[in-house]
mmCIF file of C-alpha atoms in Angstrom:
data_model
loop_
_atom_site.group_PDB
_atom_site.id
_atom_site.type_symbol
_atom_site.label_atom_id
_atom_site.label_comp_id
_atom_site.label_asym_id
_atom_site.label_seq_id
_atom_site.Cartn_x
_atom_site.Cartn_y
_atom_site.Cartn_z
ATOM 1 C CA MET A 26 -50.440 146.319 3.475
ATOM 2 C CA SER A 27 -50.371 149.921 2.308
ATOM 3 C CA SER A 28 -53.609 151.801 2.958
ATOM 4 C CA GLN A 29 -52.485 154.826 1.014
ATOM 5 C CA THR A 30 -54.228 155.905 -2.166
ATOM 6 C CA THR A 31 -50.846 156.311 -3.826
ATOM 7 C CA LYS A 32 -49.206 152.915 -4.086
ATOM 8 C CA ILE A 33 -45.546 152.786 -3.135
ATOM 9 C CA ILE A 34 -43.316 150.812 -5.484
ATOM 10 C CA THR A 35 -39.748 150.033 -4.442
ATOM 11 C CA VAL A 36 -37.366 149.369 -7.322
ATOM 12 C CA PHE A 37 -34.227 147.433 -6.467
ATOM 13 C CA GLY A 38 -31.194 148.300 -8.585
ATOM 14 C CA ALA A 39 -32.575 151.731 -9.427
ATOM 15 C CA THR A 40 -29.594 152.907 -11.481
ATOM 16 C CA GLY A 41 -29.149 149.730 -13.523
ATOM 17 C CA HIS A 42 -30.509 149.306 -17.052
ATOM 18 C CA GLN A 43 -33.661 147.514 -15.939
ATOM 19 C CA GLY A 44 -34.300 149.483 -12.767
ATOM 20 C CA ALA A 45 -33.867 152.846 -14.483
ATOM 21 C CA SER A 46 -36.313 151.808 -17.199
ATOM 22 C CA VAL A 47 -38.870 150.710 -14.598
ATOM 23 C CA ILE A 48 -38.562 153.963 -12.679
ATOM 24 C CA ALA A 49 -38.866 156.082 -15.824
ATOM 25 C CA SER A 50 -42.097 154.324 -16.726
ATOM 26 C CA LEU A 51 -43.633 154.382 -13.232
ATOM 27 C CA LEU A 52 -42.928 158.097 -12.825
ATOM 28 C CA ARG A 53 -45.421 158.731 -15.618
ATOM 29 C CA ASN A 54 -48.216 157.382 -13.411
ATOM 30 C CA PRO A 55 -49.366 159.549 -10.468
ATOM 31 C CA ALA A 56 -50.974 156.474 -8.912
ATOM 32 C CA PHE A 57 -47.499 155.276 -7.947
ATOM 33 C CA ALA A 58 -44.936 156.734 -5.560
ATOM 34 C CA VAL A 59 -41.520 155.475 -6.581
ATOM 35 C CA ARG A 60 -38.647 154.521 -4.335
ATOM 36 C CA GLY A 61 -35.326 153.062 -5.370
ATOM 37 C CA THR A 62 -32.351 151.244 -3.901
ATOM 38 C CA THR A 63 -28.740 151.592 -4.974
ATOM 39 C CA ARG A 64 -25.316 150.933 -3.502
ATOM 40 C CA ASN A 65 -24.253 154.553 -3.990
ATOM 41 C CA VAL A 66 -26.794 157.336 -3.577
ATOM 42 C CA SER A 67 -24.102 159.869 -4.535
ATOM 43 C CA SER A 68 -23.526 158.468 -8.029
ATOM 44 C CA GLU A 69 -24.451 160.535 -11.069
ATOM 45 C CA GLY A 70 -27.288 158.187 -11.958
ATOM 46 C CA ALA A 71 -28.649 158.241 -8.420
ATOM 47 C CA GLN A 72 -28.532 162.026 -8.256
ATOM 48 C CA ALA A 73 -30.461 162.235 -11.527
ATOM 49 C CA LEU A 74 -33.202 160.055 -10.041
ATOM 50 C CA THR A 75 -33.297 162.109 -6.856
ATOM 51 C CA ALA A 76 -33.795 165.225 -8.964
ATOM 52 C CA LYS A 77 -36.871 163.564 -10.459
ATOM 53 C CA GLY A 78 -38.375 163.019 -7.030
ATOM 54 C CA VAL A 79 -37.345 159.391 -6.483
ATOM 55 C CA GLN A 80 -36.584 158.608 -2.844
ATOM 56 C CA LEU A 81 -33.382 156.546 -2.762
ATOM 57 C CA PHE A 82 -31.971 154.216 -0.129
ATOM 58 C CA THR A 83 -28.499 152.707 0.186
ATOM 59 C CA VAL A 84 -28.946 148.951 -0.091
ATOM 60 C CA ASP A 85 -26.283 146.439 -1.095
ATOM 61 C CA ALA A 86 -27.761 143.137 -2.251
ATOM 62 C CA VAL A 87 -25.151 141.042 -0.429
ATOM 63 C CA ASN A 88 -24.745 143.054 2.783
ATOM 64 C CA PRO A 89 -27.803 145.300 3.052
ATOM 65 C CA ASP A 90 -28.026 147.842 5.832
ATOM 66 C CA ALA A 91 -30.986 146.613 7.879
ATOM 67 C CA ASP A 92 -32.298 150.092 8.664
ATOM 68 C CA GLN A 93 -32.018 151.291 5.053
ATOM 69 C CA LEU A 94 -33.704 148.128 3.768
ATOM 70 C CA GLU A 95 -36.517 148.469 6.288
ATOM 71 C CA ALA A 96 -37.033 152.110 5.287
ATOM 72 C CA ALA A 97 -37.019 151.260 1.589
ATOM 73 C CA LEU A 98 -39.743 148.672 2.099
ATOM 74 C CA LYS A 99 -41.906 150.363 4.733
ATOM 75 C CA GLY A 100 -45.455 150.636 3.428
ATOM 76 C CA ALA A 101 -44.495 149.411 -0.051
ATOM 77 C CA TRP A 102 -47.357 147.889 -2.032
ATOM 78 C CA GLY A 103 -45.165 146.492 -4.781
ATOM 79 C CA VAL A 104 -41.533 145.695 -5.559
ATOM 80 C CA PHE A 105 -39.483 145.229 -8.687
ATOM 81 C CA LEU A 106 -36.452 143.067 -7.947
ATOM 82 C CA ASN A 107 -33.460 142.557 -10.180
ATOM 83 C CA LEU A 108 -30.086 141.265 -9.036
ATOM 84 C CA SER A 109 -26.962 142.243 -10.966
ATOM 85 C CA SER A 110 -25.407 138.826 -11.615
ATOM 86 C CA HIS A 111 -22.110 140.306 -12.777
ATOM 87 C CA ASP A 112 -21.619 142.426 -9.689
ATOM 88 C CA PRO A 113 -18.429 140.894 -8.207
ATOM 89 C CA SER A 114 -20.005 140.864 -4.748
ATOM 90 C CA ILE A 115 -22.887 138.677 -5.892
ATOM 91 C CA GLU A 116 -21.407 136.396 -8.557
ATOM 92 C CA GLU A 117 -20.602 133.577 -6.158
ATOM 93 C CA ASN A 118 -23.751 133.661 -4.050
ATOM 94 C CA GLU A 119 -26.656 135.070 -6.062
ATOM 95 C CA TYR A 120 -29.176 132.546 -4.761
ATOM 96 C CA ALA A 121 -28.288 133.147 -1.100
ATOM 97 C CA ALA A 122 -28.310 136.925 -1.533
ATOM 98 C CA GLY A 123 -31.538 136.837 -3.529
ATOM 99 C CA LYS A 124 -33.323 134.547 -1.074
ATOM 100 C CA ALA A 125 -32.408 136.808 1.838
ATOM 101 C CA MET A 126 -33.667 139.843 -0.061
ATOM 102 C CA ILE A 127 -36.917 138.104 -1.061
ATOM 103 C CA ASP A 128 -37.493 137.034 2.552
ATOM 104 C CA ALA A 129 -37.009 140.637 3.687
ATOM 105 C CA ILE A 130 -39.433 141.896 1.040
ATOM 106 C CA GLN A 131 -42.039 139.344 2.096
ATOM 107 C CA GLY A 132 -41.432 140.064 5.781
ATOM 108 C CA ALA A 133 -42.122 143.766 5.177
ATOM 109 C CA GLY A 134 -45.647 142.929 4.035
ATOM 110 C CA VAL A 135 -45.193 143.760 0.354
ATOM 111 C CA GLU A 136 -48.154 142.419 -1.603
ATOM 112 C CA HIS A 137 -46.910 142.303 -5.175
ATOM 113 C CA ILE A 138 -43.498 141.377 -6.565
ATOM 114 C CA VAL A 139 -42.220 141.496 -10.127
ATOM 115 C CA TYR A 140 -38.958 139.581 -10.400
ATOM 116 C CA SER A 141 -36.448 139.758 -13.237
ATOM 117 C CA SER A 142 -35.631 136.138 -13.986
ATOM 118 C CA LEU A 143 -33.979 134.154 -16.785
ATOM 119 C CA PRO A 144 -34.681 130.782 -18.420
ATOM 120 C CA PRO A 145 -33.231 127.656 -16.754
ATOM 121 C CA SER A 146 -30.323 126.844 -19.051
ATOM 122 C CA SER A 147 -29.398 123.555 -17.361
ATOM 123 C CA LEU A 148 -32.981 122.298 -17.412
ATOM 124 C CA LEU A 149 -33.626 123.292 -21.032
ATOM 125 C CA THR A 150 -30.406 121.658 -22.275
ATOM 126 C CA SER A 151 -30.537 118.523 -20.083
ATOM 127 C CA GLY A 152 -27.498 119.751 -18.197
ATOM 128 C CA GLU A 153 -25.331 120.344 -21.281
ATOM 129 C CA VAL A 154 -25.154 124.139 -20.958
ATOM 130 C CA PRO A 155 -25.176 125.218 -17.316
ATOM 131 C CA MET A 156 -25.025 128.989 -16.875
ATOM 132 C CA ALA A 157 -24.917 130.255 -13.300
ATOM 133 C CA THR A 158 -26.558 133.577 -14.190
ATOM 134 C CA PHE A 159 -29.541 131.834 -15.776
ATOM 135 C CA ASP A 160 -29.871 128.916 -13.369
ATOM 136 C CA GLU A 161 -29.557 130.974 -10.178
ATOM 137 C CA LYS A 162 -32.164 133.495 -11.301
ATOM 138 C CA TYR A 163 -34.566 130.715 -12.285
ATOM 139 C CA LYS A 164 -33.962 128.986 -8.942
ATOM 140 C CA LEU A 165 -35.009 132.208 -7.212
ATOM 141 C CA GLN A 166 -38.084 132.380 -9.455
ATOM 142 C CA GLN A 167 -39.017 128.909 -8.242
ATOM 143 C CA TYR A 168 -38.431 129.945 -4.637
ATOM 144 C CA ILE A 169 -40.833 132.867 -5.025
ATOM 145 C CA SER A 170 -43.430 130.661 -6.731
ATOM 146 C CA ASN A 171 -43.260 127.710 -4.375
ATOM 147 C CA SER A 172 -42.203 129.041 -0.986
ATOM 148 C CA CYS A 173 -43.483 132.611 -0.686
ATOM 149 C CA ASN A 174 -46.883 134.086 0.130
ATOM 150 C CA PHE A 175 -47.061 137.277 -1.914
ATOM 151 C CA ALA A 176 -50.560 138.220 -3.063
ATOM 152 C CA THR A 177 -49.142 138.086 -6.597
ATOM 153 C CA ALA A 178 -45.768 137.256 -8.097
ATOM 154 C CA SER A 179 -44.908 137.828 -11.744
ATOM 155 C CA PHE A 180 -41.736 137.272 -13.734
ATOM 156 C CA ILE A 181 -40.040 138.829 -16.745
ATOM 157 C CA GLN A 182 -37.209 137.064 -18.556
ATOM 158 C CA ALA A 183 -35.293 139.627 -20.591
ATOM 159 C CA ALA A 184 -34.100 138.661 -24.066
ATOM 160 C CA TRP A 185 -30.839 139.572 -25.819
ATOM 161 C CA TYR A 186 -30.272 143.304 -25.354
ATOM 162 C CA PHE A 187 -30.264 145.490 -28.459
ATOM 163 C CA ASP A 188 -27.627 147.411 -26.526
ATOM 164 C CA ASN A 189 -25.259 144.421 -26.762
ATOM 165 C CA PHE A 190 -24.577 145.666 -30.275
ATOM 166 C CA LYS A 191 -22.956 148.759 -28.797
ATOM 167 C CA TYR A 192 -20.011 146.482 -28.016
ATOM 168 C CA ALA A 193 -19.265 146.362 -31.723
ATOM 169 C CA ASP A 194 -15.934 144.562 -31.332
ATOM 170 C CA PHE A 195 -17.862 141.489 -30.230
ATOM 171 C CA SER A 196 -20.172 141.435 -33.253
ATOM 172 C CA GLY A 197 -17.653 141.969 -36.034
ATOM 173 C CA GLY A 198 -18.271 145.716 -35.853
ATOM 174 C CA PHE A 199 -21.948 145.458 -36.751
ATOM 175 C CA PRO A 200 -23.852 147.763 -36.802
ATOM 176 C CA PHE A 201 -21.422 150.598 -36.055
ATOM 177 C CA VAL A 202 -18.064 149.822 -37.659
ATOM 178 C CA PRO A 203 -17.728 148.761 -41.323
ATOM 179 C CA GLY A 204 -15.087 146.262 -42.393
ATOM 180 C CA ALA A 205 -12.082 147.107 -44.543
ATOM 181 C CA ASP A 206 -14.261 146.655 -47.626
ATOM 182 C CA GLY A 207 -16.890 149.077 -46.296
ATOM 183 C CA VAL A 208 -19.416 146.321 -45.546
ATOM 184 C CA TYR A 209 -20.962 146.056 -42.066
ATOM 185 C CA THR A 210 -20.579 142.415 -41.049
ATOM 186 C CA LEU A 211 -22.634 140.699 -38.339
ATOM 187 C CA ARG A 212 -20.187 138.070 -37.094
ATOM 188 C CA TYR A 213 -21.857 135.886 -34.486
ATOM 189 C CA PRO A 214 -22.296 132.152 -33.892
ATOM 190 C CA SER A 215 -25.682 130.776 -34.898
ATOM 191 C CA CYS A 216 -28.542 131.425 -32.479
ATOM 192 C CA GLY A 217 -31.112 129.280 -34.258
ATOM 193 C CA PRO A 218 -33.778 130.547 -36.652
ATOM 194 C CA ASN A 219 -34.610 133.718 -34.702
ATOM 195 C CA LEU A 220 -33.087 135.889 -32.001
ATOM 196 C CA PRO A 221 -35.387 137.520 -29.409
ATOM 197 C CA LEU A 222 -34.194 141.055 -28.655
ATOM 198 C CA VAL A 223 -35.156 143.660 -26.082
ATOM 199 C CA ALA A 224 -34.953 147.447 -26.055
ATOM 200 C CA ILE A 225 -34.358 147.682 -22.319
ATOM 201 C CA GLU A 226 -34.591 151.447 -21.962
ATOM 202 C CA ASN A 227 -37.751 151.849 -24.028
ATOM 203 C CA ASP A 228 -39.815 148.746 -23.294
ATOM 204 C CA PHE A 229 -38.753 146.865 -20.177
ATOM 205 C CA GLY A 230 -40.082 149.410 -17.697
ATOM 206 C CA ASP A 231 -43.479 149.489 -19.389
ATOM 207 C CA TRP A 232 -43.810 145.717 -18.965
ATOM 208 C CA VAL A 233 -43.258 145.986 -15.214
ATOM 209 C CA HIS A 234 -45.582 149.014 -15.095
ATOM 210 C CA GLY A 235 -48.232 147.097 -17.032
ATOM 211 C CA ILE A 236 -48.074 144.166 -14.630
ATOM 212 C CA LEU A 237 -48.481 146.492 -11.653
ATOM 213 C CA LEU A 238 -51.562 148.069 -13.234
ATOM 214 C CA GLU A 239 -53.327 144.716 -12.938
ATOM 215 C CA PRO A 240 -51.141 142.344 -10.882
ATOM 216 C CA GLU A 241 -53.833 139.724 -10.316
ATOM 217 C CA ALA A 242 -54.125 139.166 -14.075
ATOM 218 C CA TRP A 243 -50.388 138.447 -14.316
ATOM 219 C CA ASN A 244 -49.986 136.436 -11.142
ATOM 220 C CA GLY A 245 -47.721 133.434 -11.710
ATOM 221 C CA LYS A 246 -47.053 134.343 -15.334
ATOM 222 C CA VAL A 247 -43.668 134.527 -17.029
ATOM 223 C CA VAL A 248 -43.480 137.326 -19.577
ATOM 224 C CA GLN A 249 -41.141 136.868 -22.509
ATOM 225 C CA GLY A 250 -39.171 140.114 -22.333
ATOM 226 C CA SER A 251 -38.739 140.643 -26.064
ATOM 227 C CA SER A 252 -39.260 143.757 -28.177
ATOM 228 C CA ALA A 253 -38.540 142.025 -31.496
ATOM 229 C CA ILE A 254 -37.773 138.601 -32.939
ATOM 230 C CA MET A 255 -35.487 138.462 -35.963
ATOM 231 C CA SER A 256 -33.090 136.231 -37.821
ATOM 232 C CA TYR A 257 -29.588 137.530 -38.466
ATOM 233 C CA GLN A 258 -30.390 137.839 -42.149
ATOM 234 C CA GLU A 259 -33.533 139.864 -41.501
ATOM 235 C CA MET A 260 -31.612 142.116 -39.142
ATOM 236 C CA VAL A 261 -28.942 142.765 -41.763
ATOM 237 C CA GLU A 262 -31.440 143.359 -44.569
ATOM 238 C CA ARG A 263 -33.449 145.825 -42.500
ATOM 239 C CA PHE A 264 -30.231 147.575 -41.494
ATOM 240 C CA GLU A 265 -29.373 147.969 -45.193
ATOM 241 C CA THR A 266 -32.811 149.390 -45.944
ATOM 242 C CA TYR A 267 -32.667 151.838 -43.047
ATOM 243 C CA THR A 268 -29.088 153.057 -43.512
ATOM 244 C CA GLY A 269 -28.458 152.538 -47.223
ATOM 245 C CA LYS A 270 -25.239 150.743 -46.260
ATOM 246 C CA LYS A 271 -24.089 147.297 -47.349
ATOM 247 C CA ALA A 272 -24.167 144.566 -44.712
ATOM 248 C CA ARG A 273 -23.817 140.804 -44.482
ATOM 249 C CA VAL A 274 -23.938 137.878 -42.061
ATOM 250 C CA ASP A 275 -20.827 135.834 -41.293
ATOM 251 C CA GLU A 276 -21.822 132.969 -38.986
ATOM 252 C CA ILE A 277 -18.920 131.578 -36.999
ATOM 253 C CA SER A 278 -18.559 128.694 -34.564
ATOM 254 C CA VAL A 279 -18.769 129.286 -30.825
ATOM 255 C CA ALA A 280 -15.069 128.360 -30.621
ATOM 256 C CA GLU A 281 -14.274 131.251 -32.979
ATOM 257 C CA PHE A 282 -16.177 133.787 -30.866
ATOM 258 C CA GLU A 283 -13.597 135.978 -29.137
ATOM 259 C CA THR A 284 -14.221 136.427 -25.409
ATOM 260 C CA PHE A 285 -11.097 138.498 -24.709
ATOM 261 C CA GLY A 286 -10.615 136.577 -21.460
ATOM 262 C CA LEU A 287 -13.623 138.306 -19.879
ATOM 263 C CA SER A 288 -15.902 136.174 -17.700
ATOM 264 C CA TRP A 289 -19.071 137.918 -18.870
ATOM 265 C CA MET A 290 -18.052 137.387 -22.499
ATOM 266 C CA GLU A 291 -17.483 133.710 -21.784
ATOM 267 C CA GLU A 292 -21.053 133.635 -20.484
ATOM 268 C CA ILE A 293 -22.236 135.149 -23.774
ATOM 269 C CA ALA A 294 -20.366 132.442 -25.670
ATOM 270 C CA LYS A 295 -22.285 129.898 -23.600
ATOM 271 C CA MET A 296 -25.496 131.685 -24.533
ATOM 272 C CA PHE A 297 -24.878 130.958 -28.210
ATOM 273 C CA THR A 298 -24.447 127.273 -27.371
ATOM 274 C CA PHE A 299 -27.648 127.487 -25.333
ATOM 275 C CA PHE A 300 -29.508 128.946 -28.335
ATOM 276 C CA GLN A 301 -28.181 126.172 -30.539
ATOM 277 C CA LYS A 302 -29.135 123.413 -28.092
ATOM 278 C CA THR A 303 -32.676 124.792 -27.745
ATOM 279 C CA ALA A 304 -33.108 125.412 -31.498
ATOM 280 C CA GLY A 305 -33.561 129.118 -30.741
ATOM 281 C CA ARG A 306 -36.249 128.560 -28.086
ATOM 282 C CA TYR A 307 -34.738 130.938 -25.564
ATOM 283 C CA TYR A 308 -37.696 130.612 -23.219
ATOM 284 C CA GLY A 309 -38.114 126.868 -23.668
ATOM 285 C CA VAL A 310 -41.165 127.482 -25.869
ATOM 286 C CA GLU A 311 -41.701 129.325 -29.127
ATOM 287 C CA ASN A 312 -40.615 132.952 -29.011
ATOM 288 C CA ASP A 313 -43.675 135.193 -28.807
ATOM 289 C CA LEU A 314 -44.358 138.925 -28.459
ATOM 290 C CA GLY A 315 -48.004 138.660 -27.418
ATOM 291 C CA ASN A 316 -47.777 139.493 -23.709
ATOM 292 C CA ALA A 317 -45.094 142.127 -24.256
ATOM 293 C CA LYS A 318 -47.395 143.892 -26.718
ATOM 294 C CA LYS A 319 -50.367 143.720 -24.320
ATOM 295 C CA LEU A 320 -48.425 145.233 -21.442
ATOM 296 C CA LYS A 321 -46.945 148.007 -23.576
ATOM 297 C CA ALA A 322 -50.379 148.931 -24.910
ATOM 298 C CA ALA A 323 -51.952 148.851 -21.428
ATOM 299 C CA VAL A 324 -49.493 151.437 -20.121
ATOM 300 C CA ALA A 325 -50.044 153.697 -23.129
ATOM 301 C CA GLU A 326 -53.794 153.499 -22.606
ATOM 302 C CA LYS A 327 -53.395 154.414 -18.943
ATOM 303 C CA VAL A 328 -50.816 157.216 -19.064
ATOM 304 C CA GLY A 329 -50.175 157.885 -22.749
ATOM 305 C CA GLY A 330 -46.968 157.383 -24.658
ATOM 306 C CA LYS A 331 -45.931 154.892 -27.301
ATOM 307 C CA ALA A 332 -48.240 151.889 -27.469
ATOM 308 C CA THR A 333 -46.067 149.619 -29.620
ATOM 309 C CA LEU A 334 -42.823 147.774 -28.986
ATOM 310 C CA THR A 335 -39.544 149.279 -30.123
ATOM 311 C CA THR A 336 -38.504 148.131 -33.582
ATOM 312 C CA TRP A 337 -34.974 147.498 -34.856
ATOM 313 C CA GLU A 338 -35.252 150.608 -37.016
ATOM 314 C CA GLU A 339 -36.339 152.724 -34.054
ATOM 315 C CA TRP A 340 -33.388 151.506 -32.016
ATOM 316 C CA LEU A 341 -31.064 152.307 -34.920
ATOM 317 C CA ALA A 342 -32.587 155.778 -35.188
ATOM 318 C CA GLU A 343 -31.658 156.413 -31.548
ATOM 319 C CA ASN A 344 -28.206 154.842 -31.620
ATOM 320 C CA TRP A 345 -26.749 154.554 -35.123
ATOM 321 C CA GLU A 346 -24.681 157.275 -36.712
ATOM 322 C CA ASP A 347 -22.932 157.271 -40.076
ATOM 323 C CA LYS A 348 -19.274 157.244 -39.015
ATOM 324 C CA GLU A 349 -18.178 157.924 -42.578
ATOM 325 C CA LYS A 350 -19.705 161.409 -42.390
ATOM 326 C CA GLN A 351 -18.076 162.385 -39.119
#
C-alpha cells in the first residue's frame, strides 16, 4: 500500500492509443504521479512522455524484465492495464501473458486496477462468432473479478473507434475521400440499429481518471466505453450538415467487406457479424452513455476541462479537411 500523499498510477502500454489518453488525463491532476511502461523507451512517443515528466520503464507484456516490472510497480496505488491484442508477440497467448501480468500487479500490492476489456463475443452469440481478441480480454476480466484480491477492480470496454474512419479505404472512403460522383459514401456491413463509437484520445483517459477519483464507487462495474451512439444514416446526415458535402449509406454484406488479407481486418469483418448477431447490443445490453458521461463530468469538476463527451462533429472538426480545396 502506498502511504504517499501523491498516488502513483502505473499505466501499461503508455504509448498506445488508450495508454496515451490515460496519461494525458492523469497528468492534469497533481494528486497523481504517473508512471508508464513501454517496450521501447527510446521511441518518439516515449520520449514525448518523458519530456512531460512521466517516468517510463521497459516492460514487454510477454517477456517482461523482472527488475523493470518491479520498479514500475513499486509503491503504485493504482494501475491501468491494456494489452495490445494485435502485437505479434501476444496474439497467440494473450490470456497467459495477461494473467502473469495481473499476478505481478497484485503481488506488488497495488490496490486499484482499471482493466481495458471487451465484450465476450462467443458468449453473446452462443458460440457463433468467436473472436480471440474479445474472448481473451473478457476471460482476463473474469480472472480479475473472480480470482484476485484487489481493493477495487473496474473495467472499460471500448467501443468502435472514431479513428477507424481514418482508414478510409475500408469504409468506402467515408468521411475523407469522395466517390467518382463527388458523394462521400459510407460503405459498411450492417451493425444493427446503432453503432457505439469512442473518441479514444479525447474521452477514454478521462473515464479511467474518473474511476480512479472514486474507485470504490466503480468497483466491479463495467463501463461502456462509448462517446456517441449513432446509426449510419444519422452519421451521414450529420456529416452533410457539418461539411456541406453530399453523403450516403451503402450497406453491404459481410462477404463483400474487403479485408485485404490482413488478419486485423478479418477480425473487423467478424465484428460486423457480431453486431448483427447481437442486434447491435455490443455490450450484451442496450447501448448507453450514462456512466461515460458521469466519469467525464467528474474529471472536469475536479481538474477542469471539457465536461461533455466528444461528438461526431467535434471529431470531424479535429480530423476532417476538405480535400477538394487542397
